[in-house]
Short mmCIF file of C-alpha atoms in Angstrom, two decimals:
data_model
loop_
_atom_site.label_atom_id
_atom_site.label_comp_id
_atom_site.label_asym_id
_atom_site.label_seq_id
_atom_site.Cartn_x
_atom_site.Cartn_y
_atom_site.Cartn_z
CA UNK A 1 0.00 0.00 0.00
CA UNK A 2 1.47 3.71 -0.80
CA UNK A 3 1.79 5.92 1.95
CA UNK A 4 0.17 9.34 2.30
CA UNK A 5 2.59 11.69 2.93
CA UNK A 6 1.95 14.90 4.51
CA UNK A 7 3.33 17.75 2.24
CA UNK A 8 5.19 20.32 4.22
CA UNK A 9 4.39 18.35 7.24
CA UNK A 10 0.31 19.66 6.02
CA UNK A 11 0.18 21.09 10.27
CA UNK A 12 -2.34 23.87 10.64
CA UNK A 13 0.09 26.43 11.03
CA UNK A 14 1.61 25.84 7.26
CA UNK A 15 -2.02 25.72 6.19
CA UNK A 16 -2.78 29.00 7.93
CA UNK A 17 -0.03 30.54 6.32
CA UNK A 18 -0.83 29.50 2.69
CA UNK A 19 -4.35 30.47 3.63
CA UNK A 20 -3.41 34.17 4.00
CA UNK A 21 -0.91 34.11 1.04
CA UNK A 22 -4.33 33.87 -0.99
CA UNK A 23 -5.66 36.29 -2.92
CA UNK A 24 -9.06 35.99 -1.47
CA UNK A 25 -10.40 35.15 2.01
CA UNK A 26 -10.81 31.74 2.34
CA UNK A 27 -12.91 31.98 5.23
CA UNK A 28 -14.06 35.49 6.34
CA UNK A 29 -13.86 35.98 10.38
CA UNK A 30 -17.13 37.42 10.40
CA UNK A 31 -18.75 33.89 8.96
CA UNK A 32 -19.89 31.86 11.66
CA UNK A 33 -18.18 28.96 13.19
CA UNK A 34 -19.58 26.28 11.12
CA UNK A 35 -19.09 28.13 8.00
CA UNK A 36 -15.63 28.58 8.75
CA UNK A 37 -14.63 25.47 10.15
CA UNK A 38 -16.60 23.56 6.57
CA UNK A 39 -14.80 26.06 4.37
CA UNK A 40 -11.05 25.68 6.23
CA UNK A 41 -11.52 21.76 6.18
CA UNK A 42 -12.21 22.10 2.46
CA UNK A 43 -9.44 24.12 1.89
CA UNK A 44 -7.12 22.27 3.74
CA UNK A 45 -7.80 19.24 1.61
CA UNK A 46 -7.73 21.30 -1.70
CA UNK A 47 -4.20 22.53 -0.60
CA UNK A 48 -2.72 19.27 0.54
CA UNK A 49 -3.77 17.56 -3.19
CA UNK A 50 -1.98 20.90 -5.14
CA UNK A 51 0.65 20.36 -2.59
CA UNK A 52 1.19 16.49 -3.66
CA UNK A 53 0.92 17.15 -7.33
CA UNK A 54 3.39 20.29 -6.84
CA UNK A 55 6.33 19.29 -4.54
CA UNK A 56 8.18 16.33 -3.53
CA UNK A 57 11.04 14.25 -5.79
CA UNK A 58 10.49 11.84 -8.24
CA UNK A 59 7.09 10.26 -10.27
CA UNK A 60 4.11 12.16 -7.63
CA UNK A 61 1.27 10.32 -9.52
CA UNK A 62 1.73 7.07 -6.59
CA UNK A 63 1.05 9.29 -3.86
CA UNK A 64 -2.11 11.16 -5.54
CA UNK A 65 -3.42 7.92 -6.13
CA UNK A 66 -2.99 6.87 -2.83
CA UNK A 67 -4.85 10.19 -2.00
CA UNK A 68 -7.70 9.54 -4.58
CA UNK A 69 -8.36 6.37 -2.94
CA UNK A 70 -8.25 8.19 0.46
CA UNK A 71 -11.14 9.82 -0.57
CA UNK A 72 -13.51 6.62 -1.42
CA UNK A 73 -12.23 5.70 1.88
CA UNK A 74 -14.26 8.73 3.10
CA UNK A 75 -16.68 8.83 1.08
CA UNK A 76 -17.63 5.09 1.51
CA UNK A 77 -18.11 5.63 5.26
CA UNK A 78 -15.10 4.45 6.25
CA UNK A 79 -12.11 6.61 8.17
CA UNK A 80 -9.19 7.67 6.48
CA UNK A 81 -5.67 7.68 6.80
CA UNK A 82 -5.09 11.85 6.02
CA UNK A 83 -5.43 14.19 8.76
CA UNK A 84 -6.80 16.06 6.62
CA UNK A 85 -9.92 14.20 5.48
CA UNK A 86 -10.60 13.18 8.66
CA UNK A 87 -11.03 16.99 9.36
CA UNK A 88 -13.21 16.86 6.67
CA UNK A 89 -15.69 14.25 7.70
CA UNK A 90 -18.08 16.42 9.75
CA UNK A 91 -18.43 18.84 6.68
CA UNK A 92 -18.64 16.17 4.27
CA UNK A 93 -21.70 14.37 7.04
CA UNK A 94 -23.24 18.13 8.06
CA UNK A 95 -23.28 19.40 4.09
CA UNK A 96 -23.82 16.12 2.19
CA UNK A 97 -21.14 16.58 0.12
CA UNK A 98 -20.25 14.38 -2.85
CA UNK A 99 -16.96 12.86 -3.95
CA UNK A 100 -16.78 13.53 -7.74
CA UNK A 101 -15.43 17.21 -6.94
CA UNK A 102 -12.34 15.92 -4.58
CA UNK A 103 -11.48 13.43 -7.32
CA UNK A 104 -11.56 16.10 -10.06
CA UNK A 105 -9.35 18.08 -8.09
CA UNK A 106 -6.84 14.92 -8.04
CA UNK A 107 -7.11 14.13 -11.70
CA UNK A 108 -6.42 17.96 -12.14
CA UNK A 109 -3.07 17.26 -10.51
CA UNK A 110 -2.65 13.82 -11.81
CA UNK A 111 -2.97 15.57 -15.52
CA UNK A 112 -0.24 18.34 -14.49
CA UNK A 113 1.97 15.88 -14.17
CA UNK A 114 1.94 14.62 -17.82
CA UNK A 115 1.02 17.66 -19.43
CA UNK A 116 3.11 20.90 -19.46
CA UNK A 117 1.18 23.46 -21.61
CA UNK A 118 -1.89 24.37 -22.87
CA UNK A 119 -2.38 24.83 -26.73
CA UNK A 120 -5.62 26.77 -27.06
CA UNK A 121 -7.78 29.15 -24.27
CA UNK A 122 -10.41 26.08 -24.61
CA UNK A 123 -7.88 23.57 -23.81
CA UNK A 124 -7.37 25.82 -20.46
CA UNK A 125 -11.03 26.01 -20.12
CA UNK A 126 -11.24 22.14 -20.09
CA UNK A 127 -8.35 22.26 -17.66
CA UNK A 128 -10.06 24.78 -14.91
CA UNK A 129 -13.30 22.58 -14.88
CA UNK A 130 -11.01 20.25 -12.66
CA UNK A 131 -8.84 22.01 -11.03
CA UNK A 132 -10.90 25.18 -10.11
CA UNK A 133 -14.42 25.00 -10.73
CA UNK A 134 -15.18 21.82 -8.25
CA UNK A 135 -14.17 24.17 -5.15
CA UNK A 136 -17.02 26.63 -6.17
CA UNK A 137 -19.63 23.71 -6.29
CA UNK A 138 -18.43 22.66 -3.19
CA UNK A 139 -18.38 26.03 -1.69
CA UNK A 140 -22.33 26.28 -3.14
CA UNK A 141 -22.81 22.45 -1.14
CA UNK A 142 -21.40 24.44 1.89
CA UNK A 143 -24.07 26.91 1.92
CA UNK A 144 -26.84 24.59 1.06
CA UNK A 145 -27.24 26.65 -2.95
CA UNK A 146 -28.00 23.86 -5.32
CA UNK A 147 -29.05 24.21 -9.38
CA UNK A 148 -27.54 24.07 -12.40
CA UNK A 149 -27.68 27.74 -13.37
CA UNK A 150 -25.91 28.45 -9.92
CA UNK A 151 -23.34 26.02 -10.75
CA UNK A 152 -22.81 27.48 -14.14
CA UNK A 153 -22.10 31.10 -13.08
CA UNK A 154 -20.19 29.59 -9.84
CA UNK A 155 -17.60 28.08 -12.64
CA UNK A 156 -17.66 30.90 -14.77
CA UNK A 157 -16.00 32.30 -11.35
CA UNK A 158 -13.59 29.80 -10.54
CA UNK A 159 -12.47 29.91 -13.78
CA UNK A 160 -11.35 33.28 -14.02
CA UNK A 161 -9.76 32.71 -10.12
CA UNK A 162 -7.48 30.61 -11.51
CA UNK A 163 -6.77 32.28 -15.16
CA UNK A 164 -5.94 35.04 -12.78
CA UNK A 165 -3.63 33.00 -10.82
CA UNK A 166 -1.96 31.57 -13.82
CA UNK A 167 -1.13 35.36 -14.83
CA UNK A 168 0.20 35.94 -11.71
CA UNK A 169 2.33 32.51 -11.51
CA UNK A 170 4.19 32.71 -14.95
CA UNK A 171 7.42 32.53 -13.36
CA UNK A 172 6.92 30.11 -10.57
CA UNK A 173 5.19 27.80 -13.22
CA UNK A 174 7.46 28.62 -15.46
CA UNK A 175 10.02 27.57 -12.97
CA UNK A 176 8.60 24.41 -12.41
CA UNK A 177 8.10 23.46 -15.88
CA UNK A 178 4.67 24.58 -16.69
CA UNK A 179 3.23 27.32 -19.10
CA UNK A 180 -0.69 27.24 -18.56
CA UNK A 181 -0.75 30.57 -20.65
CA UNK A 182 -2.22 28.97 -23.98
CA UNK A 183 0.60 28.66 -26.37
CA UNK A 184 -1.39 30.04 -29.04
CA UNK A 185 -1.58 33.54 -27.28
CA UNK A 186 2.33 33.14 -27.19
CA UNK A 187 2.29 32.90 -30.35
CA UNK A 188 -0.19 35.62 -31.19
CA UNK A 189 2.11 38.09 -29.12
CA UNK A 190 5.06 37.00 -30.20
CA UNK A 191 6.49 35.53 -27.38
CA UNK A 192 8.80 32.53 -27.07
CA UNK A 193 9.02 30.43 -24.15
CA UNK A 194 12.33 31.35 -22.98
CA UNK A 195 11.31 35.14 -22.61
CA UNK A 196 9.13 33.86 -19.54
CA UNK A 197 12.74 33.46 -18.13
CA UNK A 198 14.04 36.50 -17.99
CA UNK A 199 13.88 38.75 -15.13
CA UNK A 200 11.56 41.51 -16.39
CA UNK A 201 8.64 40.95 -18.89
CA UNK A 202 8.96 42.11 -22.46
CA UNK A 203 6.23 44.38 -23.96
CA UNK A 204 5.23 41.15 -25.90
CA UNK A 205 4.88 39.15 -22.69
CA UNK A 206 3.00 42.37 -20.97
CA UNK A 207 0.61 42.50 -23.62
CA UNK A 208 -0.22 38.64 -23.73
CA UNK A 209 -0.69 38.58 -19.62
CA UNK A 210 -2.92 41.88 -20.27
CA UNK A 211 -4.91 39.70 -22.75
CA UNK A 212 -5.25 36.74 -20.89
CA UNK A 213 -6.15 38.66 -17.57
CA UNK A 214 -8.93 40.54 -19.99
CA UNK A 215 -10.33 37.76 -20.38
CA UNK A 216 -10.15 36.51 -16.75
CA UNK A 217 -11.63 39.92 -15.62
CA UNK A 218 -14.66 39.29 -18.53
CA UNK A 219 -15.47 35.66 -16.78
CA UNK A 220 -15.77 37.53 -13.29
CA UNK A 221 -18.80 39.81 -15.03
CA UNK A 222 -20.40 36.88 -16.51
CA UNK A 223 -20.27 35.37 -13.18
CA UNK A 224 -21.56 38.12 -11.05
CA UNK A 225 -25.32 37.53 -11.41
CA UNK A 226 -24.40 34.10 -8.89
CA UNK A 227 -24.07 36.91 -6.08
CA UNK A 228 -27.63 38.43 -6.35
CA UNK A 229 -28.81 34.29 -6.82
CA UNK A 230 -27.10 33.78 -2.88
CA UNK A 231 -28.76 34.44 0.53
CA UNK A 232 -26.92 35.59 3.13
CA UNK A 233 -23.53 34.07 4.49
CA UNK A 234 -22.89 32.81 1.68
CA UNK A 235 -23.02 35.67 -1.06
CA UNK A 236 -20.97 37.19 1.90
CA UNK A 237 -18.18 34.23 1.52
CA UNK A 238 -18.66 34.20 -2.53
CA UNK A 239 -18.27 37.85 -2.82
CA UNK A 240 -15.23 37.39 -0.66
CA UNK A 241 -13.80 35.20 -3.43
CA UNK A 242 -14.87 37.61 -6.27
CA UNK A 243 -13.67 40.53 -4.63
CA UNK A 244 -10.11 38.82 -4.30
CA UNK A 245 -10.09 37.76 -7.78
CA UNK A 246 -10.54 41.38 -8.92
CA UNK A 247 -8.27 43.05 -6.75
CA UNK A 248 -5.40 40.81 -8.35
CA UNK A 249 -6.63 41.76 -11.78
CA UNK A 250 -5.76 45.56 -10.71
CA UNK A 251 -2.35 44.28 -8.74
CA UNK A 252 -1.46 42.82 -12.40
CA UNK A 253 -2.79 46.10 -13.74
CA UNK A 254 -0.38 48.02 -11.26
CA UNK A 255 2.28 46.22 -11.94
CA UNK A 256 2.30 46.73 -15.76
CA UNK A 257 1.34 43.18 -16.18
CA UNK A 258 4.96 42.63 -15.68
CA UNK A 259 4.94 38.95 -13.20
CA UNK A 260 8.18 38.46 -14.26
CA UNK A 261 10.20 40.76 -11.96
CA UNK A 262 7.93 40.53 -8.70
CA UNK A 263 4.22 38.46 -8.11
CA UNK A 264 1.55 41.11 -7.94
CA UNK A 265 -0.03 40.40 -5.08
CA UNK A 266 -3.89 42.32 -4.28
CA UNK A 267 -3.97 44.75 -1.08
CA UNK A 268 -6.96 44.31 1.27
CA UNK A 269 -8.34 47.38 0.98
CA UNK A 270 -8.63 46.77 -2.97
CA UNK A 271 -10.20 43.53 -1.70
CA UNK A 272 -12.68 45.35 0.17
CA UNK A 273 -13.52 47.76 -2.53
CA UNK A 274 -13.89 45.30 -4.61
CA UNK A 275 -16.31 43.33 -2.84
CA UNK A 276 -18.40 46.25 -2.80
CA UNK A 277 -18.64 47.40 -6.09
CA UNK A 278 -19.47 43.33 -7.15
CA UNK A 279 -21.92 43.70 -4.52
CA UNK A 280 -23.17 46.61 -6.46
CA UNK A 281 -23.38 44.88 -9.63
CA UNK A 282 -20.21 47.21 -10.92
CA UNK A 283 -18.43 45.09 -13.84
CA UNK A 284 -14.90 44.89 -13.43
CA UNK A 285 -13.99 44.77 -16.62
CA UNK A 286 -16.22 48.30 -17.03
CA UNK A 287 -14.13 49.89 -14.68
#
């Protein structure tokens, strides 16, 4: 049987920190208890499976396996070996949540590890419907919203989250062998791989990180209407998320879309701002 390991020892004080080194609130202070303790356990197991397919030496596909099947151990009623899902068992008993999401988020990881790029903005697409949008269905579980359209606007979301973070993360991905930029915008901008080396952006790379976060920032309008379609704590937590998501797109915006010399990084009083002009219905991409 493959161990689990525990990435970066997984203790609640790493996962604290790379809970506040997001660019949203995971888990706003002023939710209740049980809001927040269901939306850290989720997180916490969201991190730990990035954190398998991300770090360690050698083929990681063993130990996401081991992982996946983790989860069926949950999921079939049974108790499982990862700290971490076993924090997750009350929230997965309390909200009735489902499996398929946590296994998307594994073949998400699973599929980094034999793919390195992205060819076309739809192959991204196809990408983020596993390794983003099953967090915002489960985040919709959380709060008891349930229906298709909700779904659809709630991916439409988590989508642009993580186009955002891609645009953010050239180098580090870059770094670690990735490009999740879609090679045909490279190519559209004329920009080689190797330029996502250098220690400053070009104006080609600027203006290809400007498109793609464009695009990011029109997902986030198409996916407002979710926040009007949520009762109270959680449109709070949702518009939480939104808000974060465009506050980075005016970090990148700051920062002359350059994410080559430093990672932009969204201040929380832009988050706050934010959150209140989605609240408002305000387009970011209007703005």
């Amino acid at each position: 049987m493959t161990s689990l390991p525990d990435p970066a020892g997984a203790g609640d004080a790493y996962l604290r920190a790379k809970e506040q080194a997001e660019n949203f609130p995971v888990a706003l202070r002023i939710l209740p208890r049980r809001h927040r303790a269901h939306l850290l356990a989720v997180y916490d197991v969201a991190r730990v499976i990035d954190d398998l397919g991300d770090t360690g030496h050698g083929d990681r596909r063993p130990a996401l396996r081991a992982f996946d099947e983790d989860i069926d151990v949950l999921f079939g009623g049974g108790t499982p070996r990862h700290p971490v899902l076993q924090r997750l068992s009350p929230t997965v008993a309390d909200r009735g949540l489902t499996a398929k999401p946590f296994h998307d988020l594994v073949a998400a990881n699973l599929l980094d590890q034999e793919k390195a790029a992205y060819g076309t903005f739809d192959d991204l697409v196809a990408y983020c419907r596993l390794s983003a949008d099953p967090v915002g269905r489960i985040v919709l579980a959380v709060f008891g919203a349930t229906g298709t359209r909700l779904e659809q606007l709630s991916d439409r979301i988590c989508t642009a989250l993580q186009i955002v973070e891609h645009c953010q993360d050239v180098a580090e991905d870059r770094r670690n062998g990735r490009i999740y930029l879609p090679l045909e915008d490279l190519d559209r901008f004329g920009v080689r791989p190797s330029d996502l080396d250098a220690h400053r952006a070009t104006p080609a790379v600027r203006r290809l990180v400007e498109f793609e976060a464009q695009r990011a920032g029109t997902l986030l309008d198409e996916g407002l209407p979710l926040l009007p379609a949520l009762r109270g704590w959680g449109r709070l937590a949702v518009t939480g998320y939104v808000a974060g998501g465009r506050a980075t797109l005016y970090a990148l915006r700051r920062a002359g879309w350059d994410v080559l010399a430093a990672t932009p990084r969204p201040k929380k009083r832009d988050v706050l701002a934010q959150a209140v002009a989605a609240s408002l219905g305000s387009g970011v991409m209007s703005r």
